[in-house]
Coordinates of C-alpha atoms in Angstrom, one line a residue:
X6 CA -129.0 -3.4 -202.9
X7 CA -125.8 -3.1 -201.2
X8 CA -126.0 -4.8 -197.8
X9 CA -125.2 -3.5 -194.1
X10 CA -121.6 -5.4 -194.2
X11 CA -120.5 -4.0 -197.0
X12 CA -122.0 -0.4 -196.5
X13 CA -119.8 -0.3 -193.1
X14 CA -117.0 -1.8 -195.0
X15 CA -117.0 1.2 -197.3
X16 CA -117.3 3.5 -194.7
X17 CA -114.0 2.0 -192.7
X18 CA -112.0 2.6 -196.5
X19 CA -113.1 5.7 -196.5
X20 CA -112.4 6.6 -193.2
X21 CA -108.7 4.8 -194.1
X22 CA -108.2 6.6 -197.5
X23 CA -109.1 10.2 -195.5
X24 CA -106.6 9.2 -193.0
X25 CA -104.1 8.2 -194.9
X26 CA -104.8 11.5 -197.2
X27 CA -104.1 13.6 -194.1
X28 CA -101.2 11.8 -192.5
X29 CA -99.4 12.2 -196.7
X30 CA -99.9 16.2 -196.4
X31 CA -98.7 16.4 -192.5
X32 CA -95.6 14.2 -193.6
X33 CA -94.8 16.9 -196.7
X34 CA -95.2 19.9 -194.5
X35 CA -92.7 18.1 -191.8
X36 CA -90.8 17.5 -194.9
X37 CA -90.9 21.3 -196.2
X38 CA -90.0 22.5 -192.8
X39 CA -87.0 20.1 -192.3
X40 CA -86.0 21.4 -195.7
X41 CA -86.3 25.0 -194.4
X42 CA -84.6 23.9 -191.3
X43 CA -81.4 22.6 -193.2
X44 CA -81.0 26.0 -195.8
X45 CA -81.0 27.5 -192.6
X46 CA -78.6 26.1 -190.5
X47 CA -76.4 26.1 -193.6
X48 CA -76.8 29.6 -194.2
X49 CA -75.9 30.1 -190.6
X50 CA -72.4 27.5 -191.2
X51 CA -71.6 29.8 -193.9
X52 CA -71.9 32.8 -191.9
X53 CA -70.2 31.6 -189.2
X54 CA -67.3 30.0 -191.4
X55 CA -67.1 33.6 -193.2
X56 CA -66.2 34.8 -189.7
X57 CA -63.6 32.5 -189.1
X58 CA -62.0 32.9 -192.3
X59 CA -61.9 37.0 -191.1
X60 CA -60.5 36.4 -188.1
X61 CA -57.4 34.0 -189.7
X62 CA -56.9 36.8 -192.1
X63 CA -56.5 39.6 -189.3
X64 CA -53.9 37.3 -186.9
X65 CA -52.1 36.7 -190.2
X66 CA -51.5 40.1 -191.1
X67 CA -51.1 40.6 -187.9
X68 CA -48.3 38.0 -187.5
X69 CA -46.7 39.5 -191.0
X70 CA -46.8 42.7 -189.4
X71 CA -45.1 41.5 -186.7
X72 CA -42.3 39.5 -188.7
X73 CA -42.0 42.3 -190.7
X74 CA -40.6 44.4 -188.0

């Protein structure tokens, strides 16, 4: 017969492992969504460096144009 100590001793570890089982998946969803965050904001950088790169390419044609005259 297990006694009273040890009964409530495995209660507490499983109380713990559940815990601890919980905090693990909540840590890979923040994990997953910081992940998702990044591609994003990288996708964005891209964009916006795309962009840039259009703009240089107009004021230099435009400046060609313009030496060209």
């Amino acid at each position: 017969m297990v006694n009273k100590r040890s009964q409530t001793k495995m209660a507490e570890n499983a109380d713990l492992f559940a815990l601890s089982t919980e905090m693990k998946k909540s840590m890979e969803k923040g994990q997953e969504e910081m992940k998702e965050g990044m591609k994003n904001g990288q996708e964005e950088m891209k964009n916006q460096i795309q962009g840039v790169k259009g703009k240089i390419e107009e004021v230099k044609n435009e400046v060609q144009r313009n030496i060209e005259k």
